C-alpha cells in the first residue's frame, strides 16, 4: 500500500484551493482580526465580498434584471427625458413667481419627487402653466410605475421556474446518494409510485415542457432540461456523490445519447437504461450502460408464463410484488466481511432458514445460479438468498456489519 499517493492527491487539492480567488478572498477577509496597522482596515470590505460569494440568491436576483436589461434601460432613458423636460418647463414658468424655485436644480428635484409619487410638498407650482406641467408629470409617474412593475413581474415570472429548478439541484446535491431520472413517462410514474419507500432522493429531467408541467402538478421534483447536454449533468455533485442515472425515455437513441453524455461527465455515474429489444441492449452496452432493462421482453415473458406455466407466473409475480412472506435479498461481502474466504459449503443456509439462489462474482459481474459448493467467496462477491425478512436480517447480522478494510 503506497501512502504517498493519497497524501499527494490531498495536498494537491489543498494547494489548488489556496491559490484560488475564493480562498484569497477568505484570507483577506480574516486579516482585520490581526491588523496592527490602520491601513489594513480596508480589508474589512472583503468580508462583504465573502458574504456575497456565499449568497447565490443575490446573483440570481441580478440575473433576473439582466434578462430585461433592454426594457429597463429604455424606461430609464424615458424617465430621464421626462424629468429633464418637466424640470426645464417648470423652471421657465415658475422662476420669477415661485420663491421655492431658485435654480434649475430645484426644478429638476421637484420633477423627480413628483413623478416618483413621493410629493414632499416643499415645492408647489403657483402658475397655471406650472400646474398643467404638474398634472402631466403625475400621470406620467403613474404610467412609469406601471411599466416598471410589469417589466419586473414579467422578468420574475419567466425566471421563477429556473430559480425553482436551481433550488432543486442545490438541495439534491447535498445528498451522498441520489437518482437522476431522465424522461417523465409511464415507466417513470410507475417507478416512483411503486417505490414510495425508496430512501434515495431523486430528480427528474425532461426536455418536454408539457410533461414537465404535468410532473410539477403531480408533486415530483422535475426540471426542464435536456439530459443529453454536458452542462446539465455536470452541474450535479459528481465528485462527492454516488449518482445513479435512469435513462427511461421512450427513445432508444435518446437513452444512448444520455448514457454517452453521463459517462463523459463521470465514469463513476451508474447508468440503468431502458431498451426496446435485445439488439438495442447490445448497443446500450457498447455506450457504457451498466444495466439494461427490457420492459417489453419481460412483459412478453410474463404473458407467456401466465398462459403456459401459471404456477411459475404466480411464483415470479409474488416475488416481484412482495406478496409472499419469503423475499429475495442480496448479501454483499463488502458489508459482511465474515463471508470472505469461506466456501459455499461452509455456510449453513438451512440453519438460518434461507434458500441460497446463487451469487455474483464481483470481478466479472457474472451471476451464477446454484454454484458448486467448493467455490471460494471473495471480497466484492454478492450472495442472493431467499427467506423471511427476519431470517435474512439475522443472517446479515451474524456475518458482520460493515467492512472498513
PDB file of C-alpha atoms in Angstrom, residues 90-338:
ATOM      1  CA  UNK A  90     -41.338  74.328 -14.534  1.00  0.00           C
ATOM      2  CA  UNK A  91     -38.196  76.438 -14.231  1.00  0.00           C
ATOM      3  CA  UNK A  92     -39.268  78.609 -17.164  1.00  0.00           C
ATOM      4  CA  UNK A  93     -42.817  79.044 -15.838  1.00  0.00           C
ATOM      5  CA  UNK A  94     -42.077  79.370 -12.101  1.00  0.00           C
ATOM      6  CA  UNK A  95     -38.662  81.026 -11.785  1.00  0.00           C
ATOM      7  CA  UNK A  96     -39.927  84.575 -11.322  1.00  0.00           C
ATOM      8  CA  UNK A  97     -43.164  83.839  -9.436  1.00  0.00           C
ATOM      9  CA  UNK A  98     -42.292  80.873  -7.177  1.00  0.00           C
ATOM     10  CA  UNK A  99     -39.892  81.708  -4.322  1.00  0.00           C
ATOM     11  CA  UNK A 100     -39.072  77.996  -3.813  1.00  0.00           C
ATOM     12  CA  UNK A 101     -37.621  77.555  -7.304  1.00  0.00           C
ATOM     13  CA  UNK A 102     -34.372  79.498  -7.489  1.00  0.00           C
ATOM     14  CA  UNK A 103     -32.369  77.249  -9.825  1.00  0.00           C
ATOM     15  CA  UNK A 104     -32.709  74.568 -12.452  1.00  0.00           C
ATOM     16  CA  UNK A 105     -31.693  72.004  -9.824  1.00  0.00           C
ATOM     17  CA  UNK A 106     -34.743  72.925  -7.715  1.00  0.00           C
ATOM     18  CA  UNK A 107     -36.974  72.411 -10.752  1.00  0.00           C
ATOM     19  CA  UNK A 108     -35.464  69.008 -11.610  1.00  0.00           C
ATOM     20  CA  UNK A 109     -35.705  68.000  -7.937  1.00  0.00           C
ATOM     21  CA  UNK A 110     -39.419  68.863  -7.942  1.00  0.00           C
ATOM     22  CA  UNK A 111     -39.992  66.915 -11.169  1.00  0.00           C
ATOM     23  CA  UNK A 112     -38.252  63.815  -9.791  1.00  0.00           C
ATOM     24  CA  UNK A 113     -40.148  63.652  -6.480  1.00  0.00           C
ATOM     25  CA  UNK A 114     -43.425  64.336  -8.314  1.00  0.00           C
ATOM     26  CA  UNK A 115     -43.013  61.627 -10.962  1.00  0.00           C
ATOM     27  CA  UNK A 116     -41.982  59.149  -8.252  1.00  0.00           C
ATOM     28  CA  UNK A 117     -45.267  59.878  -6.387  1.00  0.00           C
ATOM     29  CA  UNK A 118     -43.381  60.968  -3.262  1.00  0.00           C
ATOM     30  CA  UNK A 119     -44.532  64.594  -3.257  1.00  0.00           C
ATOM     31  CA  UNK A 120     -42.915  66.154  -0.165  1.00  0.00           C
ATOM     32  CA  UNK A 121     -44.874  69.387  -0.703  1.00  0.00           C
ATOM     33  CA  UNK A 122     -41.889  71.654  -0.130  1.00  0.00           C
ATOM     34  CA  UNK A 123     -42.185  72.927  -3.717  1.00  0.00           C
ATOM     35  CA  UNK A 124     -45.578  73.548  -5.328  1.00  0.00           C
ATOM     36  CA  UNK A 125     -46.359  75.248  -8.644  1.00  0.00           C
ATOM     37  CA  UNK A 126     -48.249  78.542  -8.400  1.00  0.00           C
ATOM     38  CA  UNK A 127     -48.838  79.421 -12.056  1.00  0.00           C
ATOM     39  CA  UNK A 128     -51.487  77.786 -14.278  1.00  0.00           C
ATOM     40  CA  UNK A 129     -48.786  76.627 -16.676  1.00  0.00           C
ATOM     41  CA  UNK A 130     -46.816  75.060 -13.835  1.00  0.00           C
ATOM     42  CA  UNK A 131     -49.890  73.221 -12.576  1.00  0.00           C
ATOM     43  CA  UNK A 132     -50.517  71.810 -16.060  1.00  0.00           C
ATOM     44  CA  UNK A 133     -46.933  70.529 -16.089  1.00  0.00           C
ATOM     45  CA  UNK A 134     -47.562  69.061 -12.631  1.00  0.00           C
ATOM     46  CA  UNK A 135     -50.631  67.151 -13.850  1.00  0.00           C
ATOM     47  CA  UNK A 136     -48.709  65.782 -16.819  1.00  0.00           C
ATOM     48  CA  UNK A 137     -45.887  64.674 -14.510  1.00  0.00           C
ATOM     49  CA  UNK A 138     -48.323  62.925 -12.139  1.00  0.00           C
ATOM     50  CA  UNK A 139     -49.948  60.963 -14.967  1.00  0.00           C
ATOM     51  CA  UNK A 140     -46.520  60.129 -16.411  1.00  0.00           C
ATOM     52  CA  UNK A 141     -45.360  58.922 -12.993  1.00  0.00           C
ATOM     53  CA  UNK A 142     -48.289  56.518 -12.684  1.00  0.00           C
ATOM     54  CA  UNK A 143     -47.583  55.190 -16.178  1.00  0.00           C
ATOM     55  CA  UNK A 144     -43.853  54.799 -15.451  1.00  0.00           C
ATOM     56  CA  UNK A 145     -44.503  52.883 -12.227  1.00  0.00           C
ATOM     57  CA  UNK A 146     -46.951  50.611 -14.048  1.00  0.00           C
ATOM     58  CA  UNK A 147     -44.459  49.915 -16.826  1.00  0.00           C
ATOM     59  CA  UNK A 148     -41.591  49.190 -14.423  1.00  0.00           C
ATOM     60  CA  UNK A 149     -43.783  46.922 -12.295  1.00  0.00           C
ATOM     61  CA  UNK A 150     -44.988  44.963 -15.327  1.00  0.00           C
ATOM     62  CA  UNK A 151     -41.421  44.520 -16.619  1.00  0.00           C
ATOM     63  CA  UNK A 152     -40.131  43.293 -13.246  1.00  0.00           C
ATOM     64  CA  UNK A 153     -43.086  40.952 -12.704  1.00  0.00           C
ATOM     65  CA  UNK A 154     -42.632  39.570 -16.220  1.00  0.00           C
ATOM     66  CA  UNK A 155     -38.920  39.002 -15.588  1.00  0.00           C
ATOM     67  CA  UNK A 156     -39.556  37.158 -12.325  1.00  0.00           C
ATOM     68  CA  UNK A 157     -42.364  35.058 -13.794  1.00  0.00           C
ATOM     69  CA  UNK A 158     -40.095  33.991 -16.657  1.00  0.00           C
ATOM     70  CA  UNK A 159     -37.218  33.254 -14.283  1.00  0.00           C
ATOM     71  CA  UNK A 160     -39.275  31.705 -11.494  1.00  0.00           C
ATOM     72  CA  UNK A 161     -39.223  28.178 -12.905  1.00  0.00           C
ATOM     73  CA  UNK A 162     -35.468  28.394 -13.452  1.00  0.00           C
ATOM     74  CA  UNK A 163     -34.944  29.581  -9.867  1.00  0.00           C
ATOM     75  CA  UNK A 164     -37.042  26.676  -8.588  1.00  0.00           C
ATOM     76  CA  UNK A 165     -35.043  24.218 -10.702  1.00  0.00           C
ATOM     77  CA  UNK A 166     -31.758  25.634  -9.398  1.00  0.00           C
ATOM     78  CA  UNK A 167     -33.070  25.183  -5.868  1.00  0.00           C
ATOM     79  CA  UNK A 168     -33.960  21.553  -6.616  1.00  0.00           C
ATOM     80  CA  UNK A 169     -30.428  20.898  -7.911  1.00  0.00           C
ATOM     81  CA  UNK A 170     -28.864  22.604  -4.874  1.00  0.00           C
ATOM     82  CA  UNK A 171     -30.954  20.554  -2.458  1.00  0.00           C
ATOM     83  CA  UNK A 172     -30.280  17.210  -4.142  1.00  0.00           C
ATOM     84  CA  UNK A 173     -26.537  17.923  -4.328  1.00  0.00           C
ATOM     85  CA  UNK A 174     -26.481  17.890  -0.523  1.00  0.00           C
ATOM     86  CA  UNK A 175     -27.172  14.131  -0.557  1.00  0.00           C
ATOM     87  CA  UNK A 176     -24.484  11.472  -0.679  1.00  0.00           C
ATOM     88  CA  UNK A 177     -26.618   9.171  -2.829  1.00  0.00           C
ATOM     89  CA  UNK A 178     -29.340  10.225  -5.243  1.00  0.00           C
ATOM     90  CA  UNK A 179     -31.005   9.237  -8.520  1.00  0.00           C
ATOM     91  CA  UNK A 180     -31.311  11.204 -11.755  1.00  0.00           C
ATOM     92  CA  UNK A 181     -34.323  10.046 -13.782  1.00  0.00           C
ATOM     93  CA  UNK A 182     -34.212  11.074 -17.443  1.00  0.00           C
ATOM     94  CA  UNK A 183     -37.635  11.159 -19.060  1.00  0.00           C
ATOM     95  CA  UNK A 184     -41.050  11.586 -17.454  1.00  0.00           C
ATOM     96  CA  UNK A 185     -43.265   8.908 -18.923  1.00  0.00           C
ATOM     97  CA  UNK A 186     -45.384   5.981 -17.832  1.00  0.00           C
ATOM     98  CA  UNK A 187     -42.386   3.939 -16.685  1.00  0.00           C
ATOM     99  CA  UNK A 188     -41.109   6.799 -14.512  1.00  0.00           C
ATOM    100  CA  UNK A 189     -44.535   7.258 -12.928  1.00  0.00           C
ATOM    101  CA  UNK A 190     -44.808   3.551 -12.141  1.00  0.00           C
ATOM    102  CA  UNK A 191     -41.300   3.501 -10.681  1.00  0.00           C
ATOM    103  CA  UNK A 192     -41.968   6.425  -8.345  1.00  0.00           C
ATOM    104  CA  UNK A 193     -45.413   5.182  -7.279  1.00  0.00           C
ATOM    105  CA  UNK A 194     -44.299   1.617  -6.589  1.00  0.00           C
ATOM    106  CA  UNK A 195     -41.126   2.706  -4.793  1.00  0.00           C
ATOM    107  CA  UNK A 196     -42.545   5.317  -2.446  1.00  0.00           C
ATOM    108  CA  UNK A 197     -40.433   3.886   0.380  1.00  0.00           C
ATOM    109  CA  UNK A 198     -37.205   4.276  -1.608  1.00  0.00           C
ATOM    110  CA  UNK A 199     -34.678   6.036   0.627  1.00  0.00           C
ATOM    111  CA  UNK A 200     -32.830   7.767  -2.212  1.00  0.00           C
ATOM    112  CA  UNK A 201     -33.583  11.337  -3.196  1.00  0.00           C
ATOM    113  CA  UNK A 202     -34.316  11.862  -6.869  1.00  0.00           C
ATOM    114  CA  UNK A 203     -34.686  14.472  -9.593  1.00  0.00           C
ATOM    115  CA  UNK A 204     -36.440  14.056 -12.948  1.00  0.00           C
ATOM    116  CA  UNK A 205     -35.077  15.652 -16.129  1.00  0.00           C
ATOM    117  CA  UNK A 206     -37.265  16.078 -19.205  1.00  0.00           C
ATOM    118  CA  UNK A 207     -36.940  18.447 -22.162  1.00  0.00           C
ATOM    119  CA  UNK A 208     -40.664  18.460 -22.969  1.00  0.00           C
ATOM    120  CA  UNK A 209     -42.229  21.426 -21.161  1.00  0.00           C
ATOM    121  CA  UNK A 210     -45.729  19.888 -21.267  1.00  0.00           C
ATOM    122  CA  UNK A 211     -44.577  16.729 -19.476  1.00  0.00           C
ATOM    123  CA  UNK A 212     -42.624  18.872 -17.018  1.00  0.00           C
ATOM    124  CA  UNK A 213     -45.744  20.872 -16.156  1.00  0.00           C
ATOM    125  CA  UNK A 214     -47.671  17.631 -15.591  1.00  0.00           C
ATOM    126  CA  UNK A 215     -44.900  16.325 -13.328  1.00  0.00           C
ATOM    127  CA  UNK A 216     -44.898  19.519 -11.282  1.00  0.00           C
ATOM    128  CA  UNK A 217     -48.661  19.330 -10.805  1.00  0.00           C
ATOM    129  CA  UNK A 218     -48.280  15.733  -9.604  1.00  0.00           C
ATOM    130  CA  UNK A 219     -45.751  16.884  -6.994  1.00  0.00           C
ATOM    131  CA  UNK A 220     -42.489  15.456  -8.361  1.00  0.00           C
ATOM    132  CA  UNK A 221     -39.056  17.108  -8.361  1.00  0.00           C
ATOM    133  CA  UNK A 222     -38.697  17.725 -12.083  1.00  0.00           C
ATOM    134  CA  UNK A 223     -36.670  20.196 -14.147  1.00  0.00           C
ATOM    135  CA  UNK A 224     -36.994  21.220 -17.782  1.00  0.00           C
ATOM    136  CA  UNK A 225     -33.595  20.367 -19.294  1.00  0.00           C
ATOM    137  CA  UNK A 226     -32.023  18.145 -21.946  1.00  0.00           C
ATOM    138  CA  UNK A 227     -30.157  15.316 -20.192  1.00  0.00           C
ATOM    139  CA  UNK A 228     -28.047  14.679 -23.298  1.00  0.00           C
ATOM    140  CA  UNK A 229     -26.290  18.032 -22.796  1.00  0.00           C
ATOM    141  CA  UNK A 230     -22.982  18.014 -20.923  1.00  0.00           C
ATOM    142  CA  UNK A 231     -23.624  21.104 -18.789  1.00  0.00           C
ATOM    143  CA  UNK A 232     -26.914  19.681 -17.495  1.00  0.00           C
ATOM    144  CA  UNK A 233     -25.401  16.561 -15.900  1.00  0.00           C
ATOM    145  CA  UNK A 234     -22.159  18.294 -14.882  1.00  0.00           C
ATOM    146  CA  UNK A 235     -23.968  20.692 -12.528  1.00  0.00           C
ATOM    147  CA  UNK A 236     -24.742  17.800 -10.192  1.00  0.00           C
ATOM    148  CA  UNK A 237     -22.301  16.928  -7.427  1.00  0.00           C
ATOM    149  CA  UNK A 238     -20.442  14.245  -9.394  1.00  0.00           C
ATOM    150  CA  UNK A 239     -17.255  14.404  -7.310  1.00  0.00           C
ATOM    151  CA  UNK A 240     -18.702  13.681  -3.872  1.00  0.00           C
ATOM    152  CA  UNK A 241     -21.988  11.848  -4.502  1.00  0.00           C
ATOM    153  CA  UNK A 242     -22.903   8.362  -5.658  1.00  0.00           C
ATOM    154  CA  UNK A 243     -25.183   9.042  -8.604  1.00  0.00           C
ATOM    155  CA  UNK A 244     -27.428   6.529 -10.339  1.00  0.00           C
ATOM    156  CA  UNK A 245     -28.881   7.699 -13.650  1.00  0.00           C
ATOM    157  CA  UNK A 246     -32.024   6.093 -15.051  1.00  0.00           C
ATOM    158  CA  UNK A 247     -32.432   6.637 -18.801  1.00  0.00           C
ATOM    159  CA  UNK A 248     -36.152   5.948 -19.172  1.00  0.00           C
ATOM    160  CA  UNK A 249     -37.122   7.982 -22.225  1.00  0.00           C
ATOM    161  CA  UNK A 250     -39.262   6.311 -24.877  1.00  0.00           C
ATOM    162  CA  UNK A 251     -36.471   6.554 -27.472  1.00  0.00           C
ATOM    163  CA  UNK A 252     -33.540   4.127 -27.510  1.00  0.00           C
ATOM    164  CA  UNK A 253     -31.429   6.709 -29.349  1.00  0.00           C
ATOM    165  CA  UNK A 254     -32.076   9.330 -26.664  1.00  0.00           C
ATOM    166  CA  UNK A 255     -31.188   6.837 -23.945  1.00  0.00           C
ATOM    167  CA  UNK A 256     -27.886   6.064 -25.684  1.00  0.00           C
ATOM    168  CA  UNK A 257     -27.081   9.764 -26.073  1.00  0.00           C
ATOM    169  CA  UNK A 258     -27.896  10.346 -22.406  1.00  0.00           C
ATOM    170  CA  UNK A 259     -25.627   7.448 -21.431  1.00  0.00           C
ATOM    171  CA  UNK A 260     -22.728   8.733 -23.536  1.00  0.00           C
ATOM    172  CA  UNK A 261     -23.152  12.174 -22.013  1.00  0.00           C
ATOM    173  CA  UNK A 262     -23.287  10.841 -18.441  1.00  0.00           C
ATOM    174  CA  UNK A 263     -20.186   8.706 -18.917  1.00  0.00           C
ATOM    175  CA  UNK A 264     -18.396  11.688 -20.486  1.00  0.00           C
ATOM    176  CA  UNK A 265     -19.155  13.718 -17.366  1.00  0.00           C
ATOM    177  CA  UNK A 266     -18.001  10.961 -14.993  1.00  0.00           C
ATOM    178  CA  UNK A 267     -17.290   7.274 -15.414  1.00  0.00           C
ATOM    179  CA  UNK A 268     -18.452   6.783 -11.824  1.00  0.00           C
ATOM    180  CA  UNK A 269     -22.089   7.548 -12.677  1.00  0.00           C
ATOM    181  CA  UNK A 270     -24.030   4.289 -12.643  1.00  0.00           C
ATOM    182  CA  UNK A 271     -26.398   4.149 -15.633  1.00  0.00           C
ATOM    183  CA  UNK A 272     -29.513   1.987 -15.896  1.00  0.00           C
ATOM    184  CA  UNK A 273     -31.157   2.346 -19.307  1.00  0.00           C
ATOM    185  CA  UNK A 274     -34.375   1.190 -20.898  1.00  0.00           C
ATOM    186  CA  UNK A 275     -34.142  -0.640 -24.238  1.00  0.00           C
ATOM    187  CA  UNK A 276     -36.840  -1.857 -26.589  1.00  0.00           C
ATOM    188  CA  UNK A 277     -35.129  -5.008 -27.913  1.00  0.00           C
ATOM    189  CA  UNK A 278     -32.177  -7.340 -27.460  1.00  0.00           C
ATOM    190  CA  UNK A 279     -30.395  -5.692 -30.397  1.00  0.00           C
ATOM    191  CA  UNK A 280     -30.621  -2.314 -28.687  1.00  0.00           C
ATOM    192  CA  UNK A 281     -29.345  -3.915 -25.491  1.00  0.00           C
ATOM    193  CA  UNK A 282     -26.007  -4.634 -27.199  1.00  0.00           C
ATOM    194  CA  UNK A 283     -25.753  -1.042 -28.399  1.00  0.00           C
ATOM    195  CA  UNK A 284     -26.537   0.225 -24.912  1.00  0.00           C
ATOM    196  CA  UNK A 285     -23.769  -1.960 -23.507  1.00  0.00           C
ATOM    197  CA  UNK A 286     -21.325  -0.507 -26.025  1.00  0.00           C
ATOM    198  CA  UNK A 287     -22.372   3.006 -24.996  1.00  0.00           C
ATOM    199  CA  UNK A 288     -21.472   2.236 -21.383  1.00  0.00           C
ATOM    200  CA  UNK A 289     -24.797   1.311 -19.789  1.00  0.00           C
ATOM    201  CA  UNK A 290     -24.218  -0.649 -16.581  1.00  0.00           C
ATOM    202  CA  UNK A 291     -27.614  -2.348 -16.516  1.00  0.00           C
ATOM    203  CA  UNK A 292     -30.175  -2.639 -19.320  1.00  0.00           C
ATOM    204  CA  UNK A 293     -33.895  -3.106 -18.648  1.00  0.00           C
ATOM    205  CA  UNK A 294     -36.087  -4.670 -21.354  1.00  0.00           C
ATOM    206  CA  UNK A 295     -39.680  -3.966 -20.233  1.00  0.00           C
ATOM    207  CA  UNK A 296     -41.254  -5.237 -23.458  1.00  0.00           C
ATOM    208  CA  UNK A 297     -39.408  -8.544 -23.339  1.00  0.00           C
ATOM    209  CA  UNK A 298     -40.171  -9.021 -19.632  1.00  0.00           C
ATOM    210  CA  UNK A 299     -43.861  -8.294 -20.199  1.00  0.00           C
ATOM    211  CA  UNK A 300     -43.985 -10.767 -23.090  1.00  0.00           C
ATOM    212  CA  UNK A 301     -42.322 -13.469 -20.985  1.00  0.00           C
ATOM    213  CA  UNK A 302     -44.770 -12.912 -18.140  1.00  0.00           C
ATOM    214  CA  UNK A 303     -47.691 -13.175 -20.544  1.00  0.00           C
ATOM    215  CA  UNK A 304     -46.274 -16.417 -21.908  1.00  0.00           C
ATOM    216  CA  UNK A 305     -45.786 -17.845 -18.402  1.00  0.00           C
ATOM    217  CA  UNK A 306     -49.330 -16.857 -17.443  1.00  0.00           C
ATOM    218  CA  UNK A 307     -50.644 -18.918 -20.374  1.00  0.00           C
ATOM    219  CA  UNK A 308     -48.307 -21.918 -20.435  1.00  0.00           C
ATOM    220  CA  UNK A 309     -46.836 -22.094 -16.911  1.00  0.00           C
ATOM    221  CA  UNK A 310     -49.257 -20.411 -14.497  1.00  0.00           C
ATOM    222  CA  UNK A 311     -47.515 -21.765 -11.392  1.00  0.00           C
ATOM    223  CA  UNK A 312     -44.210 -20.193 -12.440  1.00  0.00           C
ATOM    224  CA  UNK A 313     -46.057 -16.987 -13.268  1.00  0.00           C
ATOM    225  CA  UNK A 314     -47.609 -16.843  -9.786  1.00  0.00           C
ATOM    226  CA  UNK A 315     -44.242 -17.522  -8.146  1.00  0.00           C
ATOM    227  CA  UNK A 316     -42.419 -14.806 -10.090  1.00  0.00           C
ATOM    228  CA  UNK A 317     -45.288 -12.378  -9.628  1.00  0.00           C
ATOM    229  CA  UNK A 318     -45.390 -12.995  -5.871  1.00  0.00           C
ATOM    230  CA  UNK A 319     -41.653 -12.372  -5.576  1.00  0.00           C
ATOM    231  CA  UNK A 320     -41.736  -9.203  -7.672  1.00  0.00           C
ATOM    232  CA  UNK A 321     -44.748  -7.710  -5.893  1.00  0.00           C
ATOM    233  CA  UNK A 322     -43.732  -8.804  -2.393  1.00  0.00           C
ATOM    234  CA  UNK A 323     -46.986 -10.675  -1.812  1.00  0.00           C
ATOM    235  CA  UNK A 324     -45.145 -13.713  -0.476  1.00  0.00           C
ATOM    236  CA  UNK A 325     -43.771 -13.868   3.050  1.00  0.00           C
ATOM    237  CA  UNK A 326     -40.488 -15.049   1.584  1.00  0.00           C
ATOM    238  CA  UNK A 327     -38.425 -12.412  -0.184  1.00  0.00           C
ATOM    239  CA  UNK A 328     -35.251 -12.184  -2.216  1.00  0.00           C
ATOM    240  CA  UNK A 329     -32.323 -10.188  -0.901  1.00  0.00           C
ATOM    241  CA  UNK A 330     -28.642  -9.791  -1.644  1.00  0.00           C
ATOM    242  CA  UNK A 331     -25.793 -10.050   0.836  1.00  0.00           C
ATOM    243  CA  UNK A 332     -22.626  -8.205  -0.125  1.00  0.00           C
ATOM    244  CA  UNK A 333     -19.277  -9.406   1.165  1.00  0.00           C
ATOM    245  CA  UNK A 334     -18.141  -5.783   1.377  1.00  0.00           C
ATOM    246  CA  UNK A 335     -20.658  -5.186   4.164  1.00  0.00           C
ATOM    247  CA  UNK A 336     -20.476  -8.708   5.638  1.00  0.00           C
ATOM    248  CA  UNK A 337     -16.779  -9.447   5.786  1.00  0.00           C
ATOM    249  CA  UNK A 338     -17.059 -12.730   7.718  1.00  0.00           C
TER     250      UNK A 338
END
